[in-house]
PDB file of C-alpha atoms in Angstrom:
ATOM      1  CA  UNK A   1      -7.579 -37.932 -31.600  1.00 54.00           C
ATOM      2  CA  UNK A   2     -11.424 -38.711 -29.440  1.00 57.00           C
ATOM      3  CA  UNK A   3      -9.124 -40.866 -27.470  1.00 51.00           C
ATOM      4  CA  UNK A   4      -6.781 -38.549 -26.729  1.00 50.00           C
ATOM      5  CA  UNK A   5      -9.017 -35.668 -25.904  1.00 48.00           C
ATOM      6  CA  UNK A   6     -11.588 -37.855 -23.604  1.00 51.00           C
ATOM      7  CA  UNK A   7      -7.549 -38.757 -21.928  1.00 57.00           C
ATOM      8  CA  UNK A   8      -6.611 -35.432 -21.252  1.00 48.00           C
ATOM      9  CA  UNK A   9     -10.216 -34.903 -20.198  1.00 50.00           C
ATOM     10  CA  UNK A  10      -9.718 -37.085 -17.540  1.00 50.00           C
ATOM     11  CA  UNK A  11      -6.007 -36.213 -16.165  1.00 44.00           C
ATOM     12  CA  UNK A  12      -7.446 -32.686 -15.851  1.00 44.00           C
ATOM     13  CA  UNK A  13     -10.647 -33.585 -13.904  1.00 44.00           C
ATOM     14  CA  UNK A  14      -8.337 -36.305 -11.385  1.00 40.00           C
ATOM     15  CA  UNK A  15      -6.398 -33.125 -11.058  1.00 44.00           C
ATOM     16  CA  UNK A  16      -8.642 -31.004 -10.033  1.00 44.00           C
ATOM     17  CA  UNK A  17     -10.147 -33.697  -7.839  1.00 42.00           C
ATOM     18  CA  UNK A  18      -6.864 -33.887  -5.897  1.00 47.00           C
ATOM     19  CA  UNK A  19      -5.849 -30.382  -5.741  1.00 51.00           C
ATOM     20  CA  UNK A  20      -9.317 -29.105  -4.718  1.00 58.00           C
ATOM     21  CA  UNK A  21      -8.442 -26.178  -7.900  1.00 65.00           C
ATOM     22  CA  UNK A  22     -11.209 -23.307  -7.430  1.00 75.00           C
ATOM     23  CA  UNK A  23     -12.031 -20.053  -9.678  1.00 85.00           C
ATOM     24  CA  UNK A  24     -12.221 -17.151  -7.741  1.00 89.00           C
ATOM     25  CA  UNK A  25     -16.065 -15.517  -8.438  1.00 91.00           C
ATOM     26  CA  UNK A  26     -16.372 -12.176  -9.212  1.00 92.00           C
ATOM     27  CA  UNK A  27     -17.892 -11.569  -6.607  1.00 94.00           C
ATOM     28  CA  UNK A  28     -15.097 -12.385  -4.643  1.00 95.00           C
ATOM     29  CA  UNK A  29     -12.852 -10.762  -6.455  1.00 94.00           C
ATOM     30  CA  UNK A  30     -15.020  -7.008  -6.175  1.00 96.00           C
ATOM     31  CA  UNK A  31     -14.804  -7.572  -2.029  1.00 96.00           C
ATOM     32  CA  UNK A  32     -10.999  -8.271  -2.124  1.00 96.00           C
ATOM     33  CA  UNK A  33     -10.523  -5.410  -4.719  1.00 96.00           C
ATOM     34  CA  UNK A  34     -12.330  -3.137  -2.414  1.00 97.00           C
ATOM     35  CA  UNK A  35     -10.939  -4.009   0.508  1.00 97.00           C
ATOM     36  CA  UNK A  36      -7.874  -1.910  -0.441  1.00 95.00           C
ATOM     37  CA  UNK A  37      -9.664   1.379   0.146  1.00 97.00           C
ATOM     38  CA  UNK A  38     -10.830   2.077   3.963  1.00 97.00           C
ATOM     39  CA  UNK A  39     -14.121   2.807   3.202  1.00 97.00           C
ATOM     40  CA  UNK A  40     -15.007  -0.577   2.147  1.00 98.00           C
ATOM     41  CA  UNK A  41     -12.803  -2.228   4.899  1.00 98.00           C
ATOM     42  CA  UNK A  42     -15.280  -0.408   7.307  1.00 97.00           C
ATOM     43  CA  UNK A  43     -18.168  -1.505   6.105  1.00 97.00           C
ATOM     44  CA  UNK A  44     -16.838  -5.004   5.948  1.00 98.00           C
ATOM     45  CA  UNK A  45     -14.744  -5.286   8.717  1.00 98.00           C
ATOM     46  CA  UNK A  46     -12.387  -7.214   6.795  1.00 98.00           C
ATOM     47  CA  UNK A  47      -8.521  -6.510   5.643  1.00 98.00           C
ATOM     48  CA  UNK A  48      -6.001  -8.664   3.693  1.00 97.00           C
ATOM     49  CA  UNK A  49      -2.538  -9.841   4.267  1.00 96.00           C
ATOM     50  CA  UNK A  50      -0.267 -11.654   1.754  1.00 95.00           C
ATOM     51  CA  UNK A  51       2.466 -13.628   2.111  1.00 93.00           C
ATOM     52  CA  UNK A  52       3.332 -16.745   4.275  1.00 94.00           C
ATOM     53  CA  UNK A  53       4.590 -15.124   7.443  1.00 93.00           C
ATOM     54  CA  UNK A  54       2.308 -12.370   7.844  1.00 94.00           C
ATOM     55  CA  UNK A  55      -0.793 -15.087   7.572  1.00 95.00           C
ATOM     56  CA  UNK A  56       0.494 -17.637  10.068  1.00 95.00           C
ATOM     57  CA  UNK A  57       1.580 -14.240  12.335  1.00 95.00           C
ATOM     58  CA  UNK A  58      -1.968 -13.598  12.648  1.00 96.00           C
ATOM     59  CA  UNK A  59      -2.878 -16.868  12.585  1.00 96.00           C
ATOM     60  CA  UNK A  60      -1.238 -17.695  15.456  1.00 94.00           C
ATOM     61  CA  UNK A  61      -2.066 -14.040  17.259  1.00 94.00           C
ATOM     62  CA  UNK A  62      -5.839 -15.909  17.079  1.00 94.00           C
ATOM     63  CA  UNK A  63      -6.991 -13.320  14.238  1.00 96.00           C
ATOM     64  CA  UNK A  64     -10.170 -14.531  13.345  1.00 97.00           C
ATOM     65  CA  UNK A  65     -10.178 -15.344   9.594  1.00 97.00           C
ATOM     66  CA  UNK A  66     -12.700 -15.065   6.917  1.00 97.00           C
ATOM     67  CA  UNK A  67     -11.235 -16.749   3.823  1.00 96.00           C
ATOM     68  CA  UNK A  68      -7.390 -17.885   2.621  1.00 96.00           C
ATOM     69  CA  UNK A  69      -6.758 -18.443  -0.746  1.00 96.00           C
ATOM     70  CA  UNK A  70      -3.563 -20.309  -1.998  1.00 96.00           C
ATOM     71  CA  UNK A  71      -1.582 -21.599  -4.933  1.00 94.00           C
ATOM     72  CA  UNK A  72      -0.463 -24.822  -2.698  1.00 92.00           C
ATOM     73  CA  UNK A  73      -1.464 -26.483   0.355  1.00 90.00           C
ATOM     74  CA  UNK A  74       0.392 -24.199   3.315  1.00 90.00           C
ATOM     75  CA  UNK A  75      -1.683 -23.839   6.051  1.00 91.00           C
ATOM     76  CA  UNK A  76      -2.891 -27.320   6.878  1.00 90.00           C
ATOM     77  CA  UNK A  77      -4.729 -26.275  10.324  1.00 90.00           C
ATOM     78  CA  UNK A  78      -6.965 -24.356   8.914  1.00 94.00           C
ATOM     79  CA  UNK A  79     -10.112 -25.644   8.269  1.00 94.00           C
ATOM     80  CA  UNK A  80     -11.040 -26.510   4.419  1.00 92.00           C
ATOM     81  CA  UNK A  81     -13.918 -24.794   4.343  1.00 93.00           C
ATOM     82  CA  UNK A  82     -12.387 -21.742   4.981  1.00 95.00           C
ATOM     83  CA  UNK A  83      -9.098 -21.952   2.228  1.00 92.00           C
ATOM     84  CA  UNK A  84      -9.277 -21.982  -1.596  1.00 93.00           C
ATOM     85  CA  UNK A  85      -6.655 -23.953  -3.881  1.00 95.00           C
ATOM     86  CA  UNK A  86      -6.209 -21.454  -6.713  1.00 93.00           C
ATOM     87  CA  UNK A  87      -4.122 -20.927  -9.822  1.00 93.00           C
ATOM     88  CA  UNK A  88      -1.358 -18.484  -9.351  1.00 93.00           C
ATOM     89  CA  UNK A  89      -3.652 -16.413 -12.324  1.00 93.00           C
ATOM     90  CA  UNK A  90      -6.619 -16.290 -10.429  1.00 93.00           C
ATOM     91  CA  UNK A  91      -3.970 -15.013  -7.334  1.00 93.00           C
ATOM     92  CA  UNK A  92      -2.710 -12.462  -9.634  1.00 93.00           C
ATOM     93  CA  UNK A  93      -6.289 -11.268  -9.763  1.00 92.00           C
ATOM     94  CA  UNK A  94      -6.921 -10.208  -6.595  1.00 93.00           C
ATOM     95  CA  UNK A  95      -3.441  -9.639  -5.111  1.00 92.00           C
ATOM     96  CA  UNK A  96      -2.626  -5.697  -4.500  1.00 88.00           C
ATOM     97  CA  UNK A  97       1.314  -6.667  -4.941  1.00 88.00           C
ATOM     98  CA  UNK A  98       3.250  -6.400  -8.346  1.00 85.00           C
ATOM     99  CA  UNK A  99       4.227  -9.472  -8.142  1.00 86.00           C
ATOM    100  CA  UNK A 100       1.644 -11.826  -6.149  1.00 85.00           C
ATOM    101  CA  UNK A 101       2.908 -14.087  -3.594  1.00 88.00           C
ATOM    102  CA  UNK A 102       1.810 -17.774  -2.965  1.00 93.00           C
ATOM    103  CA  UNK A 103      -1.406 -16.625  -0.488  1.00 95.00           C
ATOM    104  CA  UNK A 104      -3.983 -14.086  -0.064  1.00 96.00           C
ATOM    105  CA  UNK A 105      -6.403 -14.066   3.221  1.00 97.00           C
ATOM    106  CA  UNK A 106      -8.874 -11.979   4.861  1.00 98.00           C
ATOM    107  CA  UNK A 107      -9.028 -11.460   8.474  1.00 98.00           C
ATOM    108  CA  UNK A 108     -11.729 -10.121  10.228  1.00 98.00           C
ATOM    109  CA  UNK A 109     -10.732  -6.199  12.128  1.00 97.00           C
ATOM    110  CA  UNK A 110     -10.836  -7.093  15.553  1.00 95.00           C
ATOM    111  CA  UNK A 111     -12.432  -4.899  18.273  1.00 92.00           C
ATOM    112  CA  UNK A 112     -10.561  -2.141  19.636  1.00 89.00           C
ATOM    113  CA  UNK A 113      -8.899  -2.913  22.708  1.00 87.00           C
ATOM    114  CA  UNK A 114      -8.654  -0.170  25.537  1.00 91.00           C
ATOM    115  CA  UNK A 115      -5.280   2.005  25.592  1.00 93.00           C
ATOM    116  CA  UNK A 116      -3.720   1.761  28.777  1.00 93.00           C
ATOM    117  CA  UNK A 117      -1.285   4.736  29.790  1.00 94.00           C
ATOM    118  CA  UNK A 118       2.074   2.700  30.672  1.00 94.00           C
ATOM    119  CA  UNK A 119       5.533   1.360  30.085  1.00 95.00           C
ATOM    120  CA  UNK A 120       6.815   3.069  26.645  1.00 97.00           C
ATOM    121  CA  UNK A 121       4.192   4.743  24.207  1.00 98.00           C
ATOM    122  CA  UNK A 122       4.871   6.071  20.406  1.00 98.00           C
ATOM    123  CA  UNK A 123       2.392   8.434  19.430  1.00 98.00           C
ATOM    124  CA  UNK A 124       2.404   9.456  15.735  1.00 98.00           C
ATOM    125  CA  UNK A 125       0.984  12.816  14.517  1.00 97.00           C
ATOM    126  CA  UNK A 126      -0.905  12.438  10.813  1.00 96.00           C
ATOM    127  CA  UNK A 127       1.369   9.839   9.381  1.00 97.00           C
ATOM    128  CA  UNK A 128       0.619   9.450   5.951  1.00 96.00           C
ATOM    129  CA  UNK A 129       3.283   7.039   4.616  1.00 97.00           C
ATOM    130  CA  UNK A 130       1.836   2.908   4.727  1.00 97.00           C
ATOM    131  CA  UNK A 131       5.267   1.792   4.895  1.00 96.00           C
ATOM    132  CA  UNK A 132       6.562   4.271   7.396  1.00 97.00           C
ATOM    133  CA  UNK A 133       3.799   3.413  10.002  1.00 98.00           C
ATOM    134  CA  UNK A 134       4.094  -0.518   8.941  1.00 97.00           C
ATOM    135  CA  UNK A 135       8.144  -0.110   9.511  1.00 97.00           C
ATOM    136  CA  UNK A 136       7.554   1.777  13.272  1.00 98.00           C
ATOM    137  CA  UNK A 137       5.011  -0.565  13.778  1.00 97.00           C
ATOM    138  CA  UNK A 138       7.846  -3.250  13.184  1.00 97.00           C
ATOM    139  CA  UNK A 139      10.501  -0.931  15.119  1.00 98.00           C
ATOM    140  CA  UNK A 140       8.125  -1.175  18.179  1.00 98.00           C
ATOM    141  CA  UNK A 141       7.869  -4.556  18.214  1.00 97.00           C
ATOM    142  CA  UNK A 142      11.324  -4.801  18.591  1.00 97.00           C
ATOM    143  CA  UNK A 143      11.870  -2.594  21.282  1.00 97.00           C
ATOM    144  CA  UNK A 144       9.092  -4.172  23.254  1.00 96.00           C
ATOM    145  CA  UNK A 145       6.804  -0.980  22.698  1.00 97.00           C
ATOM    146  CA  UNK A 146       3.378  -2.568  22.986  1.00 96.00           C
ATOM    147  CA  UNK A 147       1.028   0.126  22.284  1.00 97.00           C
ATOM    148  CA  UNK A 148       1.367   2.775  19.506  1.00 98.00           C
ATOM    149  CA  UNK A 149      -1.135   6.123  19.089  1.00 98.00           C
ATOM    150  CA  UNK A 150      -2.052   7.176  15.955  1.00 98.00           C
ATOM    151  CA  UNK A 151      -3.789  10.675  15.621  1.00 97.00           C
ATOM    152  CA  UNK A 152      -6.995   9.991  12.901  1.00 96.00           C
ATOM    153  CA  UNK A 153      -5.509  11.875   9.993  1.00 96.00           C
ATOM    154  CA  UNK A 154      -2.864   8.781  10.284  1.00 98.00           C
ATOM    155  CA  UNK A 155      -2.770   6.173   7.047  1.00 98.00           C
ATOM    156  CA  UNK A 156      -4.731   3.380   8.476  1.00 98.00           C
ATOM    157  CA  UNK A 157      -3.537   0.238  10.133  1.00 97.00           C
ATOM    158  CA  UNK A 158      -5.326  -2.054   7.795  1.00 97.00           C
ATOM    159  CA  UNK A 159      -4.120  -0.271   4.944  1.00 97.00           C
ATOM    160  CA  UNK A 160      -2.645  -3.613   2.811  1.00 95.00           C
ATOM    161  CA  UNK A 161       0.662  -1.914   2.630  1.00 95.00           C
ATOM    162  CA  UNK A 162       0.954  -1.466   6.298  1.00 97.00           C
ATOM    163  CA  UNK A 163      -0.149  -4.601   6.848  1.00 96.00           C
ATOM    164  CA  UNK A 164       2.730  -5.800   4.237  1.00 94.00           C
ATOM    165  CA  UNK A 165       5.281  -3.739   5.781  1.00 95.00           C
ATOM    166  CA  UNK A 166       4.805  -4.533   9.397  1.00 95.00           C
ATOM    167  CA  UNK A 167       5.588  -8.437   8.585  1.00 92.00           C
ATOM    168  CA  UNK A 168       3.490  -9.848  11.275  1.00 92.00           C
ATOM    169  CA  UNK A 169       4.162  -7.374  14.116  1.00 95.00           C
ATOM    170  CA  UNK A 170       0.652  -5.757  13.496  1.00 95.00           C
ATOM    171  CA  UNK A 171       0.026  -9.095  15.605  1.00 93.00           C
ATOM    172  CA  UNK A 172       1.864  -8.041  18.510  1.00 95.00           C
ATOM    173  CA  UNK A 173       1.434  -4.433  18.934  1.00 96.00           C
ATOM    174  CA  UNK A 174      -1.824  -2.618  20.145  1.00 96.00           C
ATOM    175  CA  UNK A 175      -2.851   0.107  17.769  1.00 97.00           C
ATOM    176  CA  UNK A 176      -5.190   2.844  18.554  1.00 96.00           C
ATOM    177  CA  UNK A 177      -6.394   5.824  16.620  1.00 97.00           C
ATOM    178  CA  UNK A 178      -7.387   9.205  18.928  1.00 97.00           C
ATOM    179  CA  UNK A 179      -7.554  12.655  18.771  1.00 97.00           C
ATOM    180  CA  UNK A 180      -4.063  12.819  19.446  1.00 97.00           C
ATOM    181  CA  UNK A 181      -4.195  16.953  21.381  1.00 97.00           C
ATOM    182  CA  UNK A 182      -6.808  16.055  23.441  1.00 97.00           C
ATOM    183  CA  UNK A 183      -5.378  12.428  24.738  1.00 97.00           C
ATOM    184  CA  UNK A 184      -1.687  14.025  25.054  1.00 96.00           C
ATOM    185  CA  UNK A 185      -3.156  17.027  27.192  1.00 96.00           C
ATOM    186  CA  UNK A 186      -4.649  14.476  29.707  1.00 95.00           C
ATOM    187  CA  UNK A 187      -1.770  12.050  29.769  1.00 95.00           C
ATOM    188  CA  UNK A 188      -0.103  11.660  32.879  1.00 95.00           C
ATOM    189  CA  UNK A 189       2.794  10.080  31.673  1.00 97.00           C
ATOM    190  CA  UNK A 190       6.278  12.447  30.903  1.00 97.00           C
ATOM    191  CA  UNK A 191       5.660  13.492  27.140  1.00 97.00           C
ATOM    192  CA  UNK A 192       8.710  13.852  24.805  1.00 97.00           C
ATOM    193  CA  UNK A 193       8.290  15.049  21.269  1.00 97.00           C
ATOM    194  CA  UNK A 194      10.614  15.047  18.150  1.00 95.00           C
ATOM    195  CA  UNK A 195      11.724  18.381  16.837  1.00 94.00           C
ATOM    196  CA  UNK A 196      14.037  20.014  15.120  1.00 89.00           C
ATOM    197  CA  UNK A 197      14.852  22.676  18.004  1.00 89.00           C
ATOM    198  CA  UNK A 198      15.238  20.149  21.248  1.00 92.00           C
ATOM    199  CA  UNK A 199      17.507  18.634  23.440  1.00 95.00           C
ATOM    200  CA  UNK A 200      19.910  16.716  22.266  1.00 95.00           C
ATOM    201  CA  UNK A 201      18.804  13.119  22.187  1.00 95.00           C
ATOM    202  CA  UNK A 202      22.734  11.451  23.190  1.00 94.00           C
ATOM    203  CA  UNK A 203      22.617  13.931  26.062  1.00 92.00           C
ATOM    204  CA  UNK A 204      19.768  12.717  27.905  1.00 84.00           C
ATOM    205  CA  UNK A 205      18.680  10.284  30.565  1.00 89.00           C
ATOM    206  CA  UNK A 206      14.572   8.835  29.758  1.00 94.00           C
ATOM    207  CA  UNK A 207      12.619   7.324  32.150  1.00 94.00           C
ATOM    208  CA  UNK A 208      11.162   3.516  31.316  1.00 93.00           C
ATOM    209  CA  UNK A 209       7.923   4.715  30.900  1.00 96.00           C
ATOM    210  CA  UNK A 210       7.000   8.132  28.247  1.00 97.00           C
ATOM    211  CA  UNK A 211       5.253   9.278  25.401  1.00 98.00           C
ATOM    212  CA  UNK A 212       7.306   9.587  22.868  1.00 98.00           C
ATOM    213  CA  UNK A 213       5.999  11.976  19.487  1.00 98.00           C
ATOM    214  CA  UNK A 214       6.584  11.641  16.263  1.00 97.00           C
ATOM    215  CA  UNK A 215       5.120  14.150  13.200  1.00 96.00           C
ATOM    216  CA  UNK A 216       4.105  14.115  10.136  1.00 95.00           C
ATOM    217  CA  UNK A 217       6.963  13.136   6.822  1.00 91.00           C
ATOM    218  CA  UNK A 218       6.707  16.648   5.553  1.00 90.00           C
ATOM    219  CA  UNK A 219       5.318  18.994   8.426  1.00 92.00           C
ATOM    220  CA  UNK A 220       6.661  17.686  11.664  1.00 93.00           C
ATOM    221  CA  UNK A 221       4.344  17.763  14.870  1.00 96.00           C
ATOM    222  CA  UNK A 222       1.426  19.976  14.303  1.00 94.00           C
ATOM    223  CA  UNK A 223       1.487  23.501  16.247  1.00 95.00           C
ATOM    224  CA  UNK A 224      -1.204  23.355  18.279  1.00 95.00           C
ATOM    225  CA  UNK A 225       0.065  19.591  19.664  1.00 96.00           C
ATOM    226  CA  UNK A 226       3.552  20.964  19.939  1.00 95.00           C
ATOM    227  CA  UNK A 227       2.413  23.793  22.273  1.00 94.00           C
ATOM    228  CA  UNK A 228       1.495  20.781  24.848  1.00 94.00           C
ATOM    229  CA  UNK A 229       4.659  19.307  24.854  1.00 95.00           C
ATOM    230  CA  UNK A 230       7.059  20.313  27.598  1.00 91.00           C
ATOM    231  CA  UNK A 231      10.029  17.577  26.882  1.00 96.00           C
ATOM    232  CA  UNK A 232      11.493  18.751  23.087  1.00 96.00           C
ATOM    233  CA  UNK A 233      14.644  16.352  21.924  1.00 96.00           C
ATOM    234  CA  UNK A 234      16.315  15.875  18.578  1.00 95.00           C
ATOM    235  CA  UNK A 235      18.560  13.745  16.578  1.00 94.00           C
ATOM    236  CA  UNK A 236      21.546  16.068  16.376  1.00 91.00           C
ATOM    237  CA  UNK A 237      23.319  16.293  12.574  1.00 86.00           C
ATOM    238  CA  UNK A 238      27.133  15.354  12.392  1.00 84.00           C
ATOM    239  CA  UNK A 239      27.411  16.552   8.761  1.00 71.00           C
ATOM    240  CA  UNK A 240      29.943  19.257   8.256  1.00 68.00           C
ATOM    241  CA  UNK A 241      27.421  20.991   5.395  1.00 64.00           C
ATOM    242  CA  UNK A 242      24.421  20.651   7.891  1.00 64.00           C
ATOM    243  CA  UNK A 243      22.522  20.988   4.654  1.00 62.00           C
ATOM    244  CA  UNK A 244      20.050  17.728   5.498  1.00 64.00           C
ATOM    245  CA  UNK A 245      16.683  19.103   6.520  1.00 68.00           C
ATOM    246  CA  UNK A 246      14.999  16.116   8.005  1.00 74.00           C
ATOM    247  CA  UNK A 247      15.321  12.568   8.732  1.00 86.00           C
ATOM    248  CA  UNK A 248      13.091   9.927   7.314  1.00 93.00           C
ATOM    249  CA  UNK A 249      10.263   9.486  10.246  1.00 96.00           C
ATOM    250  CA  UNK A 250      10.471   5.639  10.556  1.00 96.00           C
ATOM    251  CA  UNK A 251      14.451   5.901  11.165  1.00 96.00           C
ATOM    252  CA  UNK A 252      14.329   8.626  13.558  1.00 96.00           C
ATOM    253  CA  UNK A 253      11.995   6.527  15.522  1.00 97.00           C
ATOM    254  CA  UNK A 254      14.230   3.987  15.356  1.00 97.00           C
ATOM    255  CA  UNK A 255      16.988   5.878  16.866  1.00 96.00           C
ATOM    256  CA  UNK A 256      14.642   7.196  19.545  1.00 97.00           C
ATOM    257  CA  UNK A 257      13.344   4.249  20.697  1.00 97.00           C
ATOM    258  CA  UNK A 258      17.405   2.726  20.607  1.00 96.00           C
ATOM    259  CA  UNK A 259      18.393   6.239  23.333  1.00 95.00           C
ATOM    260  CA  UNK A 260      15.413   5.426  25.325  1.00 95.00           C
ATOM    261  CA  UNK A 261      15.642   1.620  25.695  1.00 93.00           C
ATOM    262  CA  UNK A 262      19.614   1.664  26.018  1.00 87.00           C
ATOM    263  CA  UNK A 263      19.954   2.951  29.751  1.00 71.00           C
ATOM    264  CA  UNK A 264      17.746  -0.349  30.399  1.00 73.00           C
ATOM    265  CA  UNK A 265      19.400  -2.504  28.616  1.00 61.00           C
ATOM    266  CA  UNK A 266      22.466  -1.977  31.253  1.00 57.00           C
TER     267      UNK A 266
END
């Protein structure tokens, strides 16, 4: 039985030789933890992403990272000082996902890069929903909108469930957070907003380059913004009953952003 004990003994610590397995510390695991509330992002200036393809997205977008932590070896560029082997336990422990993926990192929040008034522009109006701005985030990435405008009362960018839901195109499109009146009052750029009593959308011709506003899940575009915007359009209902109130914000963008990219797609 000693022989078989000092054995096992020694399979465990060649395995943990070769697979570099680490604990995660508690202290580690309190600045992960926290890191889901923006507060403690700020004061860090740190956020998390999970999952395979949002990490090597940012990765490759030159994100500067602070620490990766993974159940196998994936990401064999990055520098071993800077990744932890860990048991998919100790994942469990600091992922913010029911079910924890294979990797957990932390980035560093990059400065804020200058917002520059051209080409196509989404500008949302105190979007509370992580996966609605994460999925818009991903909707202007694929209609080649390269800068979005959040009004402050918007969920934040680095919230982890944005991050999750944008699947890597947080990398490729330019967030910035304003006070949304004020910056739409002084654009000089053709400003469009989405309500309920405009234009209809299918009816229109858009120019290439336009603000295009989008409010709030429950409330729409706030009053006093509304009052500044001249160009009003809307996503007619076919629906016999007519009985729908609202579309879901993400999917009306989508639509949007489909009316004003398809005359230059011809």
């Amino acid at each position: 039985m000693i022989f078989l004990l000092q054995r096992f003994s020694r399979v465990v610590k060649y395995l943990n030789q070769k697979y570099i397995f680490s604990m995660v510390s508690k202290n580690q695991i309190k600045l992960i933890t926290s890191l889901q509330q923006k507060k403690y992002r700020a004061i860090h200036g740190l956020f998390v992403a999970e999952g395979v393809k949002v990490i090597q997205e940012l990765l490759q977008a030159n994100f500067e990272l602070h620490s990766l932590y993974q159940t196998e070896s994936l990401f064999e560029s990055v520098p071993n000082e800077l990744k932890s082997l860990i048991s998919s336990a100790e994942l469990s422990k600091i992922s913010a996902l029911t079910t924890a993926n294979n990797c957990l990192a932390l980035f560093k929040i990059p400065a804020t890069v200058p917002l520059k008034e051209q080409g196509l522009i989404v500008a949302l109006d105190d979007i509370r929903d992580p996966g609605n701005l994460g999925t818009i985030l991903r909707l202007c990435d694929w209609f080649g909108v390269t800068q979005l405008v959040c009004s402050k009362e918007t969920v934040d960018l680095y919230n982890p469930k944005v991050v999750q839901a944008t699947m890597g195109s947080i990398s490729r499109v330019k967030v910035s957070y304003v006070d949304l009146l004020e910056w739409i009052v002084c654009a000089k750029l053709p400003v469009y907003g989405a309500l309920m009593d405009g234009e209809n959308i299918y009816k229109g011709d858009f120019p290439k380059e336009a603000i295009i506003v989008l409010g709030n899940e429950a409330n729409g575009i706030n009053k006093e913004l509304e009052k500044s915007i001249k160009n009003r359009i809307t996503i007619p209902r076919f629906g016999k009953l007519q009985q729908t109130e609202s579309l879901n914000v993400a999917t009306a963008t989508a639509i949007i952003l489909s009316e004003f990219c398809r005359n230059q797609a011809l």
